[in-house]
mmCIF file of C-alpha atoms in Angstrom:
data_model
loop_
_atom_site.group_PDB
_atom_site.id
_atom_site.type_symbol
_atom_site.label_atom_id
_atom_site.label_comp_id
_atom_site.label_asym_id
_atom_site.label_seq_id
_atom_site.Cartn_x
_atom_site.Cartn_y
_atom_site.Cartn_z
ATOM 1 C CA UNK A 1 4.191 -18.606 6.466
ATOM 2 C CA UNK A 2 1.827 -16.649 8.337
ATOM 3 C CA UNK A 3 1.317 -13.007 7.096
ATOM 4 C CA UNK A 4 0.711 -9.884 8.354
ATOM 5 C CA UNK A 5 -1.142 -9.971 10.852
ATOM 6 C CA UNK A 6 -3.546 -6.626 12.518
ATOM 7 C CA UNK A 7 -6.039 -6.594 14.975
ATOM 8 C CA UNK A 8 -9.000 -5.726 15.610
ATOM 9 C CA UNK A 9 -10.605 -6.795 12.179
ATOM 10 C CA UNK A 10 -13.325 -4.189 13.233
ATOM 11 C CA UNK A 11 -13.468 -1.271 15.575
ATOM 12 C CA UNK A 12 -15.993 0.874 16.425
ATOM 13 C CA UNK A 13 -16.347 3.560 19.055
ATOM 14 C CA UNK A 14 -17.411 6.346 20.612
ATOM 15 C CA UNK A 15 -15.778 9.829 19.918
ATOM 16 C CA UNK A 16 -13.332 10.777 22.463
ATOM 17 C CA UNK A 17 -12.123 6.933 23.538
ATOM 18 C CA UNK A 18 -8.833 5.183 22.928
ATOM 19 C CA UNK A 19 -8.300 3.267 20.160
ATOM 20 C CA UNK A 20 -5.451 1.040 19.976
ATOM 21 C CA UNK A 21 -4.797 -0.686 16.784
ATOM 22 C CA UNK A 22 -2.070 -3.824 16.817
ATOM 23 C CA UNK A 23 0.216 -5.331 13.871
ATOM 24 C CA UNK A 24 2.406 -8.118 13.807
ATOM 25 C CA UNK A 25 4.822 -8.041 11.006
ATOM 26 C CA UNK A 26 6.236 -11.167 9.306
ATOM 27 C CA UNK A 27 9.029 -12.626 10.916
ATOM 28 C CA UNK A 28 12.633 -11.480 9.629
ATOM 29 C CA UNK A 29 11.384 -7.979 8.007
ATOM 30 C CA UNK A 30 13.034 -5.736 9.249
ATOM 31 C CA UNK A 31 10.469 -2.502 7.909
ATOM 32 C CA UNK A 32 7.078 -1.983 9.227
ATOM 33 C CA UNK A 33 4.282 0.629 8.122
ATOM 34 C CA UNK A 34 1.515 1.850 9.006
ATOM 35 C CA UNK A 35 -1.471 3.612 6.160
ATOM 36 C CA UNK A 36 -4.585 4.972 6.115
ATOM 37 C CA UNK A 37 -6.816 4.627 3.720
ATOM 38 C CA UNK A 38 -9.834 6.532 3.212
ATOM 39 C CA UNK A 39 -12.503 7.453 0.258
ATOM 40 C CA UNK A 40 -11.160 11.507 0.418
ATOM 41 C CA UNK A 41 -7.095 10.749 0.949
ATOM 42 C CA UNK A 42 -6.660 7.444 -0.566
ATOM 43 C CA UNK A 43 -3.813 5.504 0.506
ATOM 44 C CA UNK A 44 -1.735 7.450 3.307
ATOM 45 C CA UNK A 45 1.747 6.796 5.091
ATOM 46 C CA UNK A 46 1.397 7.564 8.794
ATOM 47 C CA UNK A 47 4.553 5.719 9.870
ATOM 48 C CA UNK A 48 7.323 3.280 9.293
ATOM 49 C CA UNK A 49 9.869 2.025 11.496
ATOM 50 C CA UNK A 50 13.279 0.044 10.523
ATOM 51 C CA UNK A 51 14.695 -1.903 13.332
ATOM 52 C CA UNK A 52 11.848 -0.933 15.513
ATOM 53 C CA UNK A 53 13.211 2.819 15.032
ATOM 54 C CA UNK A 54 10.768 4.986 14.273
ATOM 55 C CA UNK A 55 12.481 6.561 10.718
ATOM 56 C CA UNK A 56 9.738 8.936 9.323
ATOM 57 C CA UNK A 57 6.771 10.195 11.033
ATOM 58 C CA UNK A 58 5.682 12.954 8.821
ATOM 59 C CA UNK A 59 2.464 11.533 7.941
ATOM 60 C CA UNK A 60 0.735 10.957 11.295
ATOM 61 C CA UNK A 61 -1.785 13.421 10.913
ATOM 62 C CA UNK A 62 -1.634 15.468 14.661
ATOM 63 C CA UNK A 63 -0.119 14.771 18.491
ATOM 64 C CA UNK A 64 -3.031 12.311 19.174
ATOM 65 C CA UNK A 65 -1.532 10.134 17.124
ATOM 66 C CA UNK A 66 1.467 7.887 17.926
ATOM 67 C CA UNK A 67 2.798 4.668 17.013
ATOM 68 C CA UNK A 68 5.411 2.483 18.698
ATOM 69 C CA UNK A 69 7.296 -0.599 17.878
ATOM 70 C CA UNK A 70 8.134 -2.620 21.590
ATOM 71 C CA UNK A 71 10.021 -5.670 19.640
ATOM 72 C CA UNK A 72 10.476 -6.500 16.148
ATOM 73 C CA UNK A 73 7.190 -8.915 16.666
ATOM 74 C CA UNK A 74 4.935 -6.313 17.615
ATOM 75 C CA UNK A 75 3.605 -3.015 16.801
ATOM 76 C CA UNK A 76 0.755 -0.243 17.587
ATOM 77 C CA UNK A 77 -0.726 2.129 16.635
ATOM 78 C CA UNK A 78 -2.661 4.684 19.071
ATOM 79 C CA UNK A 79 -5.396 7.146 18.983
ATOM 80 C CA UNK A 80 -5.987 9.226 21.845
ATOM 81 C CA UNK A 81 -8.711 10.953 22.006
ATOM 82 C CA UNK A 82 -10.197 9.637 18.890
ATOM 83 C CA UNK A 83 -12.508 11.727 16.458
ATOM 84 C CA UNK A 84 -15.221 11.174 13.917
ATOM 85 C CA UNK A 85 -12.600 12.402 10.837
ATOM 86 C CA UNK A 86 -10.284 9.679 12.403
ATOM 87 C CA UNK A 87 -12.609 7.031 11.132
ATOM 88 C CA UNK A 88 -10.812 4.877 7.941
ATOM 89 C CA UNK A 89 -9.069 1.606 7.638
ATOM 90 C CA UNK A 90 -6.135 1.220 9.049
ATOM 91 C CA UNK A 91 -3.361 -0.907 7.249
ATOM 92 C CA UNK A 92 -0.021 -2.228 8.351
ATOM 93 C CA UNK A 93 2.396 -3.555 5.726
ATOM 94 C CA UNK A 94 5.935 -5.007 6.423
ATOM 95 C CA UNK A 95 9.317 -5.846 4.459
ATOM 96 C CA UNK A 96 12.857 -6.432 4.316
ATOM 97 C CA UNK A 97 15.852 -4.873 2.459
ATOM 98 C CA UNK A 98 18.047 -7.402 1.176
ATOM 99 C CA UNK A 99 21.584 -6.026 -0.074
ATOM 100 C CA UNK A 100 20.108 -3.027 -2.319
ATOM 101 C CA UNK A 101 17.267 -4.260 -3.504
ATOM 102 C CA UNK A 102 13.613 -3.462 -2.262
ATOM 103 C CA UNK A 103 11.681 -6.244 -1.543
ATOM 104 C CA UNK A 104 7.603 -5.738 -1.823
ATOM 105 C CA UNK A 105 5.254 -4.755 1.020
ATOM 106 C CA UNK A 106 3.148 -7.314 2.647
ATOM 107 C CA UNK A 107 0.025 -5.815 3.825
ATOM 108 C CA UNK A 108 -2.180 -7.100 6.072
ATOM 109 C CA UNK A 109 -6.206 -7.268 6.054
ATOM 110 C CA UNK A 110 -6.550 -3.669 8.037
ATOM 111 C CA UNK A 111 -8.539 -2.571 10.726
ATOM 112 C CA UNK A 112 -11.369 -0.820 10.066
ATOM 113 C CA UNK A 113 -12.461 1.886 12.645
ATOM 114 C CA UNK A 114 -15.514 3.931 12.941
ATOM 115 C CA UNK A 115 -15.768 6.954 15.682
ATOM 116 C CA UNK A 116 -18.972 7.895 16.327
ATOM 117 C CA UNK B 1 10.295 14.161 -4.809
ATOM 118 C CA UNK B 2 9.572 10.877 -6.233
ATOM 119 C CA UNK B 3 5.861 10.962 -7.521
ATOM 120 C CA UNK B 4 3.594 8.234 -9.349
ATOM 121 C CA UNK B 5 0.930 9.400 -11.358
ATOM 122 C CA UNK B 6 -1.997 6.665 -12.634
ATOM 123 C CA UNK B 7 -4.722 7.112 -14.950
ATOM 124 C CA UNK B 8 -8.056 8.489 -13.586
ATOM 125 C CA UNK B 9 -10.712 5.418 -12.757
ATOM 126 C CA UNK B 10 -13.164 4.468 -12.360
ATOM 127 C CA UNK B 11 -12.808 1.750 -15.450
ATOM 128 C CA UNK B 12 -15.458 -0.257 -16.440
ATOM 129 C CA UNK B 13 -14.941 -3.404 -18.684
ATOM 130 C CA UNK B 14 -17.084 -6.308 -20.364
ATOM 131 C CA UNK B 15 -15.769 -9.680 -19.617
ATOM 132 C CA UNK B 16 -12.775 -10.721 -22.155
ATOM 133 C CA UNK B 17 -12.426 -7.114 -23.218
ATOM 134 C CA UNK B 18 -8.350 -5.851 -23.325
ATOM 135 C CA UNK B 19 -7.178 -3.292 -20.539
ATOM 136 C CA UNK B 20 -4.616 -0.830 -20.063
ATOM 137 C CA UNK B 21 -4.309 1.363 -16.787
ATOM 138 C CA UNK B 22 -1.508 4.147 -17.377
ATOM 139 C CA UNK B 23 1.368 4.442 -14.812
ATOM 140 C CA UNK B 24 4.535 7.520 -14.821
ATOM 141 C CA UNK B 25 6.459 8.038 -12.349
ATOM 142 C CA UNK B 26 9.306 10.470 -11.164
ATOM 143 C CA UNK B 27 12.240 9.289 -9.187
ATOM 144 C CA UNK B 28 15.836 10.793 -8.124
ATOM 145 C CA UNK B 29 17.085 7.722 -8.210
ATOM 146 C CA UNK B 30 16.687 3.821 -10.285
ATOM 147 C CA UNK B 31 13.209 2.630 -8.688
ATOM 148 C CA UNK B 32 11.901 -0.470 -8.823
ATOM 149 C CA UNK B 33 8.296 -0.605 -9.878
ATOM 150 C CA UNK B 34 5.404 -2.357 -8.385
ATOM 151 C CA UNK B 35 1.259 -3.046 -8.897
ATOM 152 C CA UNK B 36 -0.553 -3.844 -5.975
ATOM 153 C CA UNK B 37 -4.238 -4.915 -6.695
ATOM 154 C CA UNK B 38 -6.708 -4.201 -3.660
ATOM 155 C CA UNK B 39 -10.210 -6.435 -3.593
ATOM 156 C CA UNK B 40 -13.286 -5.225 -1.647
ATOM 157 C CA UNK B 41 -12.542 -5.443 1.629
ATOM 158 C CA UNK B 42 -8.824 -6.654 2.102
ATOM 159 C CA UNK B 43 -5.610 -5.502 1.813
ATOM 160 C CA UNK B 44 -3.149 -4.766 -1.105
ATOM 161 C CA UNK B 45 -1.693 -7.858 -2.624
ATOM 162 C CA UNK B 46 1.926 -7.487 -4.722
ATOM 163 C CA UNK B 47 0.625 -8.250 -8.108
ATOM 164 C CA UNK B 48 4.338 -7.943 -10.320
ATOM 165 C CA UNK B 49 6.902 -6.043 -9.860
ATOM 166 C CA UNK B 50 9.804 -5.063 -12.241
ATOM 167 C CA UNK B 51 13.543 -3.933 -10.635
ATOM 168 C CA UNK B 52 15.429 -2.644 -14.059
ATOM 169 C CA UNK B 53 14.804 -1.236 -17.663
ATOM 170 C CA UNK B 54 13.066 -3.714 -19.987
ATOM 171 C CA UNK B 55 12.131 -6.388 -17.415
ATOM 172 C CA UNK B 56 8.371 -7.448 -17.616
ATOM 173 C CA UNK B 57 6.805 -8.195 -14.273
ATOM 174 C CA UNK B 58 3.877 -10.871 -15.072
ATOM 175 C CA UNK B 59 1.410 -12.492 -12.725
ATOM 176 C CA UNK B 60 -1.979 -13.997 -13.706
ATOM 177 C CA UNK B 61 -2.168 -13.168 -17.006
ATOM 178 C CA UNK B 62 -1.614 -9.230 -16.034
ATOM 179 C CA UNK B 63 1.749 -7.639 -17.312
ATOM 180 C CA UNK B 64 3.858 -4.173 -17.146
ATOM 181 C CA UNK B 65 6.921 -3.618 -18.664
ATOM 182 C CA UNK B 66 9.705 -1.072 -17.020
ATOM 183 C CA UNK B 67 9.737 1.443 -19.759
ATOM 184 C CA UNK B 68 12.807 4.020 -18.529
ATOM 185 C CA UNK B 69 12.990 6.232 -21.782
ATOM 186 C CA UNK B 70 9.114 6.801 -21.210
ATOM 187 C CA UNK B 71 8.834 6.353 -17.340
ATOM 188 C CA UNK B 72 6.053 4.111 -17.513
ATOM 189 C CA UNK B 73 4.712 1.009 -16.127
ATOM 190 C CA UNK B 74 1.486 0.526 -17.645
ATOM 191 C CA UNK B 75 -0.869 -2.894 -16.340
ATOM 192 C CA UNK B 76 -1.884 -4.627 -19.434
ATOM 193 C CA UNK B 77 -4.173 -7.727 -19.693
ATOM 194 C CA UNK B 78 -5.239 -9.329 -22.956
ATOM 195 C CA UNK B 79 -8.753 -10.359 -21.590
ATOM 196 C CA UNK B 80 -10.230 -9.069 -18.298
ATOM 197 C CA UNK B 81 -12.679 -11.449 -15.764
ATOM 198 C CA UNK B 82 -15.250 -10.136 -13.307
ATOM 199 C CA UNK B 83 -12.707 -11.586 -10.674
ATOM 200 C CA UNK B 84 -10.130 -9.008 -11.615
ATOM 201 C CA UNK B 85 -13.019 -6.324 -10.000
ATOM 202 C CA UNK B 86 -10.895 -4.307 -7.591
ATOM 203 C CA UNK B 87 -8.685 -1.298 -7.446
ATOM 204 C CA UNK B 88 -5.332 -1.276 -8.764
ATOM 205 C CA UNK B 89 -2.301 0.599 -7.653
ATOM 206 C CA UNK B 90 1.095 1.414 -9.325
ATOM 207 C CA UNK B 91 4.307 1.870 -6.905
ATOM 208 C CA UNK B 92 7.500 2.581 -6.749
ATOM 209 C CA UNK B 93 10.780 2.089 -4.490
ATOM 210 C CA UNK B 94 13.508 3.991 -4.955
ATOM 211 C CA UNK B 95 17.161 2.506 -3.289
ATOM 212 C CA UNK B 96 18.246 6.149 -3.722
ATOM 213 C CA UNK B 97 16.220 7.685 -0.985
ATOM 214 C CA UNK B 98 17.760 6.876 2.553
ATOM 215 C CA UNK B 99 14.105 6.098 2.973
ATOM 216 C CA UNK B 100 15.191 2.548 2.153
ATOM 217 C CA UNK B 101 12.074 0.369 1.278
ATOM 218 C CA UNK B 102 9.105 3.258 1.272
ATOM 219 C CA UNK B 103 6.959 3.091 -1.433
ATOM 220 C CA UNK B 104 5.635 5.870 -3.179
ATOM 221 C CA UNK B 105 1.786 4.501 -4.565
ATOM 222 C CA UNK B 106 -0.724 6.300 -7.130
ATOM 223 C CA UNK B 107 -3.949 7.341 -6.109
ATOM 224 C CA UNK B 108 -5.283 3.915 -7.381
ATOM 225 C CA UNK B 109 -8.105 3.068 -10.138
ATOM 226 C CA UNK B 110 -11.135 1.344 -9.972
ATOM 227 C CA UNK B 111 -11.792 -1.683 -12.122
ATOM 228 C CA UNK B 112 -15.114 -3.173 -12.427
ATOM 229 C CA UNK B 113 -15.963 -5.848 -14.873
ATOM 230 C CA UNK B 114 -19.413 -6.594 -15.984
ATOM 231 C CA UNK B 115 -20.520 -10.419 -16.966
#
């Protein structure tokens, strides 16, 4: 089975631009989240969604920011205008719930961006 | 809030030598525990998990044991290879949080192992 699947492998850009990151969970999970991960922070949550509802945004860092989920097939994640600090890699993970047990994450390879 | 606290990296080995990274965690509810292991450049891979007291997740030759009376979940493996390089994170899940499958991760610790 394929996994998770994110692109672009590699972004870079210039400060100010839209940047428009894109996952594609594995097929039948049913959670999908998006991290970032950088040297200061570590390992973040920005976002997850269950049923492509958005459940808990608390992490995305400020309004330019924003993340939607079209389909259960497809998601992205949007920066707008982007910023030097917003540089990092970019990881989306999926899952599913089966009964009431929590199945692992399956991450993909990330996207890493650089704003210059 | 649930919390998972690892030890401080970065960890530097000899080939074959033993290692132990320290994992606690805090939960309202019965989590189920998790080690993802992160290699230069990729994402985090499940590594073993654990779902009750006592069970011991094992995956190449890397092991934790759901401690509950100590709430631990320490990585142990017997002898360590320069492919095991990479930085290792503890996790939890806890059903009890409406949060459903969020995972709460450690800060995550360095391994590096020298020939």
């Amino acid at each position: 089975d394929a996994g998770v699947i994110q692109s672009p492998r590699h972004e870079v850009t210039e400060m100010g631009q839209e940047v428009t990151l894109r996952c594609k969970p594995i097929s039948g999970h049913d959670y999908l989240f998006w991290y970032r991960q950088t040297m200061m922070r570590g390992l973040e949550l920005l976002i997850y969604f269950n049923n492509n509802v958005p459940i808990d945004d608390s992490g995305m860092p400020e309004d330019r920011f924003s993340a939607k989920m079209p389909n259960a097939s497809f998601s992205t994640l949007k920066i707008q205008p982007s910023e030097p600090r917003d540089s990092a890699v970019y990881f989306c993970a999926s899952s599913r719930k089966t009964g009431v047990s929590n199945q692992p994450q399956h991450f993909g390879d990330g996207t890493r961006l650089s704003i210059l | 809030g649930d919390s998972v606290t690892q030890m401080e990296g970065p960890v530097t080995l000899s080939e074959e030598a033993f290692l132990t990274i320290n994992c606690t965690y805090t939960a309202t509810g019965y989590p189920s525990l998790f080690w993802y292991v992160q290699y230069p450049g990729e994402g985090l891979q499940l590594l073993l998990k654990a779902t009750k007291a006592d069970d011991k997740g094992s995956n190449k030759g890397f092991e934790a044991t759901y401690r509950k009376e100590t709430t631990s979940f320490h990585l142990e493996k017997g002898s360590v290879q320069v492919s095991d390089s990479a930085v290792y994170f503890c996790a939890l899940s806890d059903p009890a949080e409406t949060s459903g499958s969020r995972l709460t991760f450690g800060e995550g610790t360095q391994l590096t192992v020298n020939p």
